[in-house]
Amino acid sequence: MGIKTVAVYSTADKDSLHVRFADEAVCIGPAPSRESYLNIPRIIAAAEITNADAIHPGYGFLSENAEFSKICEEYNIKFIGASPDMIAKMGDKATAKATMKAAGVPTIPGSEGLIDSIEHGLKIAEEIGYPIILKATAGGGGRGMRIVKEPSEFKKAWDDARMESGAAFGNDGLYLEKFVEEPRHIEIQIVGDHTGKACHLSERDCSIQRRHQKLVEETPSPFITDELREAMGKAAIKGAEAIKYEGAGTIEFLVDKHRNFYFMEMNTRIQVEHPITEEVTDFDLIKEQIKVAAGETISGRNYFPKLFAMECRINAEDVAHGFRPSPGKIINLHIPGGRGVRVDSHVYAGYVIPPNYDSMIAKLIVSGQSREEVIVRMKRALEEFVIDGIKTTIPFHIALLNDPKFNEGDFTTKFLETFDFSLIK
Ligand code: MV4
């Protein structure tokens, strides 16, 4: 777009590629994120001294922080993301669910808002039937959640979930819903503009997760029919337009084995897995975010892609030892390429992966004409990918892509719970 860029970085990231490639770079503090990437005054100061018009927050750290969005507003720096009110409303999961339900988006049967006592919770659980799940309203990513199979387990689950969410989020509010067994995690990418119009870019299947960390995402979902895609797309747009959502966002759904779908959460940021949607739609989602932030309107049409794409997250982790982090120096690096192969990364040969942050070091994104083509192309790319000096999730991905059930597209969010990791080097 011809826009000049300023990178901010902590001392731990001084050698990262984004720092080298940006037009300017400002160090905002030491490795601990509280003192750098989460330190709002330092980031605002970096924007002010470089005369930045806007801040793109990426997908971690302050990307869904209402306070940061508000402070950017106050300092006349355009936050390329959701408004403070939107972040707050969707960040409170019980409020988000009630908002979507009121808009006519299907939600999982459960409490109307928060539960105020064990007796109250037991009564609702009795009505909807066990198993149920208790969820932290401030949660997300699986923290502060407890499954309750029968009334005798309720009190302990309630106490544990309250304690955990209070400690983790400073908010111990819980809501309750029917527990959906063996669901799929399927999310719809949406983009909205300032006129209140939203469109969708179809779905991503993110069911391949381990401990709430996504490892592989793909589009289209092998489980989704054309009719279901249309219904989920319509529901996502209805939800987005009801809240006048502006920018790129994701509506996450749980899909049960009967292909009923239910709103789960909304992400008010660009996500790690957005490139698979880009590969099948030809949208540059970051460019869309910038255009919408600059006040442009969207085309308004919905996308039902004919192409297929998959992303494997390459993490610096030792799969054979429970995916434990494996930071250190990359001695030798070969990045795969060719038609339909995209690698998004900040690393290079000689780079030292710091132990301070998330262990994702690259995204390998493959596209093609069919799911079968994507899988063979992905296997070829994974085998060509050389990252010497550290352990990575590449051997896991190769094993997964050789799994018959995965090849059939027969998997739910529980798939990796029974996956045999023992043969992976
Ligand atoms: C659920 C569920 C089953 N039933 N809600 C996990 C993270 C949070 N975003 C919501 N999660 C779940 N909510 C009901 N009513 C199962 C999960 C869940 C899950 C969801 C998506 C992807 C992976 C998951 C792994 C375990 C549990």
Short mmCIF file of C-alpha atoms and ligand atoms in Angstrom, two decimals:
data_model
loop_
_atom_site.label_atom_id
_atom_site.label_comp_id
_atom_site.label_asym_id
_atom_site.label_seq_id
_atom_site.Cartn_x
_atom_site.Cartn_y
_atom_site.Cartn_z
CA MET A 1 0.00 0.00 0.00
CA GLY A 2 3.09 2.20 0.08
CA ILE A 3 2.61 2.98 3.75
CA LYS A 4 5.76 3.51 5.80
CA THR A 5 6.07 1.25 8.83
CA VAL A 6 7.48 1.49 12.33
CA ALA A 7 8.22 -1.68 14.28
CA VAL A 8 8.20 -1.79 18.05
CA TYR A 9 10.30 -4.45 19.74
CA SER A 10 11.62 -5.66 23.07
CA THR A 11 15.33 -6.27 23.58
CA ALA A 12 14.62 -10.02 23.22
CA ASP A 13 13.41 -9.36 19.65
CA LYS A 14 16.14 -7.01 18.49
CA ASP A 15 17.29 -9.47 15.81
CA SER A 16 13.81 -10.39 14.57
CA LEU A 17 13.09 -9.82 10.87
CA HIS A 18 10.21 -7.37 11.41
CA VAL A 19 12.69 -5.02 13.11
CA ARG A 20 15.10 -5.20 10.18
CA PHE A 21 12.48 -4.79 7.47
CA ALA A 22 10.40 -1.96 8.96
CA ASP A 23 11.27 1.59 7.83
CA GLU A 24 11.92 2.48 11.47
CA ALA A 25 12.10 0.51 14.70
CA VAL A 26 11.69 1.60 18.31
CA CYS A 27 12.77 -0.45 21.31
CA ILE A 28 9.99 -0.34 23.92
CA GLY A 29 11.63 -2.22 26.77
CA PRO A 30 13.08 -5.46 28.10
CA ALA A 31 11.94 -9.03 27.43
CA PRO A 32 9.09 -9.34 29.99
CA SER A 33 5.96 -8.35 28.03
CA ARG A 34 4.53 -6.33 30.96
CA GLU A 35 7.45 -3.96 30.40
CA SER A 36 7.31 -3.89 26.59
CA TYR A 37 4.55 -5.33 24.38
CA LEU A 38 1.90 -4.85 27.08
CA ASN A 39 3.19 -1.48 28.22
CA ILE A 40 0.68 0.99 26.78
CA PRO A 41 2.51 4.26 27.60
CA ARG A 42 5.68 3.02 25.90
CA ILE A 43 3.82 2.02 22.75
CA ILE A 44 1.97 5.34 22.60
CA ALA A 45 5.28 7.15 23.08
CA ALA A 46 6.82 5.18 20.20
CA ALA A 47 3.86 6.13 17.99
CA GLU A 48 4.13 9.79 18.98
CA ILE A 49 7.88 10.20 18.41
CA THR A 50 7.63 8.57 14.98
CA ASN A 51 4.45 10.43 14.03
CA ALA A 52 2.51 7.23 13.36
CA ASP A 53 -1.06 7.62 12.06
CA ALA A 54 -2.21 4.18 13.09
CA ILE A 55 -1.24 1.10 15.11
CA HIS A 56 -1.76 -2.47 13.94
CA PRO A 57 -1.73 -4.61 17.09
CA GLY A 58 -1.16 -7.99 15.43
CA TYR A 59 -2.86 -11.03 16.97
CA GLY A 60 -1.52 -11.31 20.52
CA PHE A 61 -0.81 -8.93 23.36
CA LEU A 62 -2.99 -5.78 23.11
CA SER A 63 -5.01 -6.77 20.02
CA GLU A 64 -8.17 -7.30 22.11
CA ASN A 65 -7.48 -4.84 24.89
CA ALA A 66 -10.32 -2.30 25.25
CA GLU A 67 -8.18 0.05 27.33
CA PHE A 68 -5.49 0.20 24.63
CA SER A 69 -8.08 0.76 21.88
CA LYS A 70 -9.51 3.63 23.97
CA ILE A 71 -6.13 5.22 24.66
CA CYS A 72 -5.26 5.13 20.94
CA GLU A 73 -8.55 6.93 20.29
CA GLU A 74 -7.71 9.55 22.93
CA TYR A 75 -4.28 10.13 21.38
CA ASN A 76 -5.70 10.40 17.84
CA ILE A 77 -3.85 7.31 16.69
CA LYS A 78 -6.10 5.01 14.64
CA PHE A 79 -6.27 1.58 16.27
CA ILE A 80 -6.50 -0.98 13.44
CA GLY A 81 -8.93 -3.18 15.28
CA ALA A 82 -12.20 -3.03 17.15
CA SER A 83 -13.58 -0.09 19.15
CA PRO A 84 -13.21 -0.17 22.96
CA ASP A 85 -16.94 -0.92 23.42
CA MET A 86 -16.88 -3.74 20.87
CA ILE A 87 -13.83 -5.37 22.50
CA ALA A 88 -15.45 -5.09 25.95
CA LYS A 89 -18.81 -6.45 24.78
CA MET A 90 -17.36 -9.45 22.91
CA GLY A 91 -14.64 -10.00 25.52
CA ASP A 92 -17.30 -10.68 28.14
CA LYS A 93 -18.44 -14.09 26.91
CA ALA A 94 -21.85 -14.11 28.63
CA THR A 95 -22.64 -10.66 27.19
CA ALA A 96 -21.38 -11.71 23.74
CA LYS A 97 -23.60 -14.80 23.83
CA ALA A 98 -26.69 -12.84 24.95
CA THR A 99 -26.03 -10.25 22.22
CA MET A 100 -25.77 -12.91 19.52
CA LYS A 101 -28.82 -14.76 20.80
CA ALA A 102 -30.84 -11.52 20.68
CA ALA A 103 -29.62 -11.04 17.08
CA GLY A 104 -31.02 -14.45 16.13
CA VAL A 105 -27.71 -16.37 16.01
CA PRO A 106 -28.10 -19.94 17.37
CA THR A 107 -26.60 -20.37 20.85
CA ILE A 108 -26.14 -23.40 23.10
CA PRO A 109 -29.01 -23.91 25.61
CA GLY A 110 -27.99 -22.70 29.07
CA SER A 111 -28.21 -19.90 31.60
CA GLU A 112 -29.41 -16.45 30.59
CA GLY A 113 -26.27 -14.56 31.57
CA LEU A 114 -24.32 -15.27 34.76
CA ILE A 115 -25.25 -17.75 37.48
CA ASP A 116 -25.55 -16.18 40.93
CA SER A 117 -25.43 -19.29 43.13
CA ILE A 118 -24.89 -23.05 43.18
CA GLU A 119 -28.66 -23.54 43.70
CA HIS A 120 -29.37 -21.37 40.65
CA GLY A 121 -26.83 -23.35 38.58
CA LEU A 122 -28.18 -26.72 39.73
CA LYS A 123 -31.71 -25.67 38.78
CA ILE A 124 -30.71 -24.70 35.22
CA ALA A 125 -28.58 -27.84 34.84
CA GLU A 126 -31.60 -29.95 35.89
CA GLU A 127 -33.73 -28.22 33.25
CA ILE A 128 -31.33 -28.66 30.32
CA GLY A 129 -29.91 -32.02 31.42
CA TYR A 130 -26.36 -33.24 32.10
CA PRO A 131 -23.57 -33.10 31.07
CA ILE A 132 -23.21 -29.33 31.34
CA ILE A 133 -20.21 -27.02 31.15
CA LEU A 134 -19.42 -24.06 33.40
CA LYS A 135 -17.58 -21.26 31.61
CA ALA A 136 -15.82 -18.14 32.85
CA THR A 137 -17.39 -15.04 31.33
CA ALA A 138 -13.94 -13.42 31.24
CA GLY A 139 -12.40 -16.61 29.84
CA GLY A 140 -11.71 -17.97 26.42
CA GLY A 141 -9.07 -20.37 25.31
CA GLY A 142 -10.40 -22.96 27.73
CA ARG A 143 -9.39 -21.37 31.04
CA GLY A 144 -11.93 -21.31 33.86
CA MET A 145 -14.01 -24.07 32.24
CA ARG A 146 -15.36 -27.19 34.01
CA ILE A 147 -17.49 -30.04 32.71
CA VAL A 148 -20.13 -31.39 35.12
CA LYS A 149 -21.50 -34.87 34.41
CA GLU A 150 -23.93 -35.17 37.33
CA PRO A 151 -25.34 -33.02 40.16
CA SER A 152 -22.93 -34.47 42.77
CA GLU A 153 -19.97 -32.96 40.89
CA PHE A 154 -21.49 -29.50 40.61
CA LYS A 155 -20.20 -27.86 43.79
CA LYS A 156 -16.55 -28.77 43.28
CA ALA A 157 -16.63 -27.74 39.60
CA TRP A 158 -18.27 -24.44 40.57
CA ASP A 159 -15.71 -23.71 43.30
CA ASP A 160 -12.76 -24.67 41.06
CA ALA A 161 -13.98 -22.66 38.06
CA ARG A 162 -14.69 -19.58 40.22
CA MET A 163 -11.26 -19.81 41.87
CA GLU A 164 -9.44 -20.29 38.56
CA SER A 165 -11.21 -17.50 36.69
CA GLY A 166 -10.96 -15.10 39.62
CA ALA A 167 -7.20 -15.68 39.83
CA ALA A 168 -6.62 -15.61 36.05
CA PHE A 169 -8.91 -12.73 35.02
CA GLY A 170 -9.87 -10.87 38.20
CA ASN A 171 -13.48 -11.77 37.33
CA ASP A 172 -15.11 -14.95 38.65
CA GLY A 173 -18.43 -14.64 36.82
CA LEU A 174 -19.61 -17.98 35.39
CA TYR A 175 -22.29 -19.02 32.95
CA LEU A 176 -23.57 -22.47 32.17
CA GLU A 177 -24.49 -24.39 29.04
CA LYS A 178 -25.26 -27.85 27.76
CA PHE A 179 -22.00 -29.69 27.05
CA VAL A 180 -21.66 -30.53 23.36
CA GLU A 181 -19.77 -33.83 23.00
CA GLU A 182 -17.15 -34.29 20.26
CA PRO A 183 -17.76 -30.94 18.56
CA ARG A 184 -15.94 -29.35 15.68
CA HIS A 185 -14.50 -25.84 16.02
CA ILE A 186 -15.52 -23.99 12.88
CA GLU A 187 -15.15 -20.24 12.52
CA ILE A 188 -16.44 -17.78 9.93
CA GLN A 189 -14.26 -14.89 8.78
CA ILE A 190 -16.21 -11.67 8.47
CA VAL A 191 -15.36 -8.10 7.46
CA GLY A 192 -17.58 -5.13 8.28
CA ASP A 193 -17.39 -1.43 7.48
CA HIS A 194 -18.53 1.87 9.01
CA THR A 195 -21.88 1.76 7.19
CA GLY A 196 -22.81 -1.32 9.25
CA LYS A 197 -22.53 -3.67 6.28
CA ALA A 198 -20.71 -7.00 6.76
CA CYS A 199 -19.73 -9.86 4.44
CA HIS A 200 -18.29 -13.31 5.10
CA LEU A 201 -15.35 -15.16 3.60
CA SER A 202 -16.51 -18.68 4.51
CA GLU A 203 -15.13 -20.91 7.23
CA ARG A 204 -11.96 -22.33 8.74
CA ASP A 205 -11.98 -25.70 10.49
CA CYS A 206 -9.76 -25.38 13.58
CA SER A 207 -10.64 -28.67 15.26
CA ILE A 208 -7.04 -29.95 15.29
CA GLN A 209 -5.99 -28.50 18.65
CA ARG A 210 -3.91 -29.64 21.61
CA ARG A 211 -4.67 -28.10 25.00
CA HIS A 212 -6.59 -25.27 23.29
CA GLN A 213 -3.62 -24.50 21.03
CA LYS A 214 -4.48 -24.80 17.35
CA LEU A 215 -1.94 -26.77 15.33
CA VAL A 216 -3.60 -27.14 11.92
CA GLU A 217 -6.40 -25.16 10.29
CA GLU A 218 -8.04 -25.75 6.94
CA THR A 219 -10.64 -24.40 4.57
CA PRO A 220 -13.14 -25.53 3.47
CA SER A 221 -14.03 -27.75 6.40
CA PRO A 222 -14.35 -31.38 5.25
CA PHE A 223 -17.43 -31.62 7.51
CA ILE A 224 -19.37 -28.65 6.16
CA THR A 225 -21.95 -28.98 3.39
CA ASP A 226 -22.79 -26.14 0.99
CA GLU A 227 -26.14 -25.62 2.74
CA LEU A 228 -24.51 -25.47 6.17
CA ARG A 229 -21.85 -23.03 4.91
CA GLU A 230 -24.54 -20.74 3.63
CA ALA A 231 -26.52 -20.95 6.90
CA MET A 232 -23.43 -20.32 9.05
CA GLY A 233 -22.32 -17.45 6.80
CA LYS A 234 -25.77 -15.85 7.07
CA ALA A 235 -25.76 -16.26 10.86
CA ALA A 236 -22.28 -14.73 11.13
CA ILE A 237 -23.34 -11.72 9.04
CA LYS A 238 -26.51 -11.32 11.09
CA GLY A 239 -24.40 -11.26 14.25
CA ALA A 240 -21.79 -8.88 12.84
CA GLU A 241 -24.39 -6.45 11.46
CA ALA A 242 -26.39 -6.52 14.71
CA ILE A 243 -23.38 -5.07 16.52
CA LYS A 244 -22.28 -2.90 13.57
CA TYR A 245 -18.92 -4.65 13.56
CA GLU A 246 -16.17 -2.73 11.77
CA GLY A 247 -13.03 -4.40 10.45
CA ALA A 248 -11.95 -8.05 10.29
CA GLY A 249 -13.46 -10.40 12.84
CA THR A 250 -14.21 -14.05 13.41
CA ILE A 251 -17.37 -15.69 14.68
CA GLU A 252 -16.48 -19.04 16.26
CA PHE A 253 -19.04 -21.83 16.20
CA LEU A 254 -19.25 -25.26 17.75
CA VAL A 255 -20.76 -27.73 15.29
CA ASP A 256 -22.18 -30.95 16.76
CA LYS A 257 -22.27 -34.36 15.08
CA HIS A 258 -25.78 -33.68 13.72
CA ARG A 259 -24.43 -30.51 12.03
CA ASN A 260 -26.24 -28.15 14.40
CA PHE A 261 -24.12 -25.05 14.85
CA TYR A 262 -23.95 -22.70 17.82
CA PHE A 263 -22.22 -19.39 18.48
CA MET A 264 -19.27 -19.87 20.81
CA GLU A 265 -17.19 -16.66 20.86
CA MET A 266 -16.27 -13.73 18.67
CA ASN A 267 -12.67 -12.71 18.03
CA THR A 268 -12.31 -8.98 17.45
CA ARG A 269 -8.83 -9.29 15.91
CA ILE A 270 -7.05 -10.75 12.92
CA GLN A 271 -6.15 -14.33 13.73
CA VAL A 272 -3.03 -16.45 13.28
CA GLU A 273 -4.84 -18.67 10.75
CA HIS A 274 -6.13 -15.83 8.52
CA PRO A 275 -3.75 -16.71 5.62
CA ILE A 276 -5.72 -19.82 4.60
CA THR A 277 -8.72 -17.57 3.94
CA GLU A 278 -6.48 -15.21 1.96
CA GLU A 279 -5.19 -18.06 -0.19
CA VAL A 280 -8.68 -19.21 -1.21
CA THR A 281 -10.33 -15.77 -1.60
CA ASP A 282 -7.50 -13.55 -2.92
CA PHE A 283 -8.28 -11.07 -0.13
CA ASP A 284 -5.34 -9.48 1.67
CA LEU A 285 -7.00 -9.33 5.08
CA ILE A 286 -4.47 -6.94 6.59
CA LYS A 287 -5.03 -4.61 3.65
CA GLU A 288 -8.80 -4.89 4.24
CA GLN A 289 -8.28 -4.00 7.90
CA ILE A 290 -6.29 -0.91 6.92
CA LYS A 291 -8.83 0.13 4.27
CA VAL A 292 -11.78 -0.21 6.66
CA ALA A 293 -9.84 1.66 9.37
CA ALA A 294 -9.26 4.45 6.83
CA GLY A 295 -13.02 4.73 6.30
CA GLU A 296 -13.42 2.78 3.04
CA THR A 297 -16.45 0.57 2.47
CA ILE A 298 -16.39 -3.15 1.63
CA SER A 299 -17.73 -4.75 -1.55
CA GLY A 300 -20.46 -6.45 0.42
CA ARG A 301 -20.31 -9.74 -1.44
CA ASN A 302 -19.84 -13.08 0.29
CA TYR A 303 -17.21 -15.64 -0.76
CA PHE A 304 -17.72 -19.35 -1.35
CA PRO A 305 -14.23 -20.32 -2.51
CA LYS A 306 -13.49 -23.17 -4.90
CA LEU A 307 -9.91 -23.60 -3.70
CA PHE A 308 -8.56 -25.49 -0.67
CA ALA A 309 -5.95 -24.37 1.85
CA MET A 310 -4.33 -25.65 5.04
CA GLU A 311 -1.97 -24.14 7.59
CA CYS A 312 0.51 -26.06 9.75
CA ARG A 313 1.86 -24.10 12.70
CA ILE A 314 5.60 -24.65 12.98
CA ASN A 315 6.45 -24.24 16.66
CA ALA A 316 9.85 -24.47 18.34
CA GLU A 317 8.68 -27.39 20.47
CA ASP A 318 9.82 -30.91 21.24
CA VAL A 319 6.85 -33.12 20.36
CA ALA A 320 8.45 -36.23 21.87
CA HIS A 321 8.57 -34.45 25.24
CA GLY A 322 5.01 -33.20 25.51
CA PHE A 323 5.50 -30.26 23.13
CA ARG A 324 7.90 -28.58 25.54
CA PRO A 325 9.42 -25.33 24.22
CA SER A 326 12.70 -25.72 22.33
CA PRO A 327 14.22 -22.25 22.00
CA GLY A 328 17.77 -21.69 20.72
CA LYS A 329 19.79 -21.00 17.59
CA ILE A 330 18.65 -21.98 14.11
CA ILE A 331 21.87 -23.33 12.65
CA ASN A 332 20.59 -23.97 9.15
CA LEU A 333 17.32 -23.07 7.47
CA HIS A 334 15.70 -24.06 4.22
CA ILE A 335 12.23 -22.69 3.51
CA PRO A 336 10.06 -24.61 1.03
CA GLY A 337 8.45 -22.87 -1.91
CA GLY A 338 6.82 -23.44 -5.26
CA ARG A 339 3.25 -23.13 -6.45
CA GLY A 340 0.68 -23.03 -3.67
CA VAL A 341 3.28 -22.85 -0.87
CA ARG A 342 3.49 -19.81 1.43
CA VAL A 343 5.64 -19.41 4.54
CA ASP A 344 5.02 -16.51 6.95
CA SER A 345 7.88 -16.17 9.41
CA HIS A 346 10.23 -13.84 11.24
CA VAL A 347 13.19 -16.25 11.45
CA TYR A 348 16.32 -16.89 9.36
CA ALA A 349 19.51 -18.98 9.50
CA GLY A 350 21.56 -17.87 12.50
CA TYR A 351 18.52 -16.49 14.36
CA VAL A 352 18.26 -17.27 18.07
CA ILE A 353 14.69 -17.99 19.20
CA PRO A 354 14.26 -16.30 22.57
CA PRO A 355 12.61 -18.29 25.39
CA ASN A 356 10.31 -15.41 26.35
CA TYR A 357 7.30 -15.60 24.05
CA ASP A 358 5.01 -17.91 22.12
CA SER A 359 6.89 -20.75 20.42
CA MET A 360 5.35 -20.33 16.96
CA ILE A 361 8.20 -19.57 14.53
CA ALA A 362 6.55 -20.05 11.13
CA LYS A 363 3.26 -20.70 9.42
CA LEU A 364 3.35 -23.10 6.48
CA ILE A 365 0.31 -22.38 4.32
CA VAL A 366 -0.48 -24.57 1.33
CA SER A 367 -3.27 -24.16 -1.22
CA GLY A 368 -4.52 -26.26 -4.13
CA GLN A 369 -7.44 -27.50 -6.21
CA SER A 370 -8.54 -30.24 -3.81
CA ARG A 371 -7.98 -31.36 -0.21
CA GLU A 372 -5.95 -34.32 -1.53
CA GLU A 373 -3.69 -32.00 -3.53
CA VAL A 374 -3.21 -29.75 -0.51
CA ILE A 375 -2.24 -32.73 1.69
CA VAL A 376 0.40 -34.12 -0.72
CA ARG A 377 1.75 -30.63 -1.35
CA MET A 378 1.89 -29.96 2.41
CA LYS A 379 3.77 -33.23 3.01
CA ARG A 380 6.29 -32.33 0.30
CA ALA A 381 6.75 -28.84 1.78
CA LEU A 382 7.14 -30.23 5.33
CA GLU A 383 9.80 -32.66 4.09
CA GLU A 384 11.67 -29.86 2.29
CA PHE A 385 11.50 -27.61 5.37
CA VAL A 386 14.88 -27.75 7.15
CA ILE A 387 15.21 -26.10 10.56
CA ASP A 388 18.41 -27.33 12.21
CA GLY A 389 19.44 -26.61 15.79
CA ILE A 390 16.07 -26.78 17.52
CA LYS A 391 13.10 -29.17 17.72
CA THR A 392 9.96 -28.24 15.83
CA THR A 393 6.42 -29.50 15.26
CA ILE A 394 7.29 -30.55 11.67
CA PRO A 395 7.51 -34.30 12.54
CA PHE A 396 4.08 -34.08 14.22
CA HIS A 397 2.55 -32.53 11.10
CA ILE A 398 4.00 -35.27 8.87
CA ALA A 399 2.54 -37.95 11.17
CA LEU A 400 -0.85 -36.20 11.22
CA LEU A 401 -0.94 -35.89 7.43
CA ASN A 402 -0.31 -39.66 7.18
CA ASP A 403 -3.19 -40.48 9.55
CA PRO A 404 -6.07 -42.28 7.74
CA LYS A 405 -8.80 -40.58 9.79
CA PHE A 406 -7.30 -37.16 9.17
CA ASN A 407 -7.13 -37.96 5.45
CA GLU A 408 -10.81 -38.90 5.49
CA GLY A 409 -11.58 -35.56 7.13
CA ASP A 410 -12.99 -37.49 10.08
CA PHE A 411 -11.93 -35.51 13.17
CA THR A 412 -13.31 -33.44 16.04
CA THR A 413 -11.71 -31.25 18.72
CA LYS A 414 -10.96 -34.49 20.62
CA PHE A 415 -8.87 -35.95 17.76
CA LEU A 416 -5.44 -35.24 19.29
CA GLU A 417 -6.50 -36.62 22.70
CA THR A 418 -6.21 -40.13 21.22
CA PHE A 419 -3.48 -39.45 18.66
CA ASP A 420 -0.36 -41.62 19.06
CA PHE A 421 2.57 -39.24 19.43
CA SER A 422 4.98 -42.02 20.48
CA LEU A 423 6.37 -42.74 17.01
CA ILE A 424 7.30 -39.12 16.34
CA LYS A 425 11.05 -38.49 16.47
C1 MV4 B 1 -17.71 -25.99 24.78
C2 MV4 B 1 -17.46 -27.35 24.51
C3 MV4 B 1 -18.52 -28.23 24.57
N1 MV4 B 1 -19.77 -27.77 24.92
N2 MV4 B 1 -18.94 -25.59 25.09
C4 MV4 B 1 -13.13 -24.57 24.58
C5 MV4 B 1 -12.54 -23.21 24.54
C6 MV4 B 1 -13.67 -22.26 24.62
N3 MV4 B 1 -13.57 -21.31 23.57
C7 MV4 B 1 -14.91 -23.08 24.50
N4 MV4 B 1 -14.53 -24.45 24.47
C8 MV4 B 1 -15.45 -25.44 24.45
N5 MV4 B 1 -16.73 -25.08 24.72
C9 MV4 B 1 -19.95 -26.49 25.16
N6 MV4 B 1 -21.16 -26.06 25.49
C10 MV4 B 1 -16.15 -27.74 24.18
C11 MV4 B 1 -15.15 -26.79 24.17
C12 MV4 B 1 -13.84 -27.30 23.84
C13 MV4 B 1 -13.21 -26.96 22.63
C14 MV4 B 1 -13.80 -26.07 21.72
C15 MV4 B 1 -13.17 -25.75 20.56
C16 MV4 B 1 -11.93 -26.29 20.26
C17 MV4 B 1 -11.32 -27.15 21.14
C18 MV4 B 1 -11.95 -27.49 22.33
C19 MV4 B 1 -11.32 -28.37 23.21
C20 MV4 B 1 -11.95 -28.69 24.39
C21 MV4 B 1 -13.19 -28.14 24.70
#
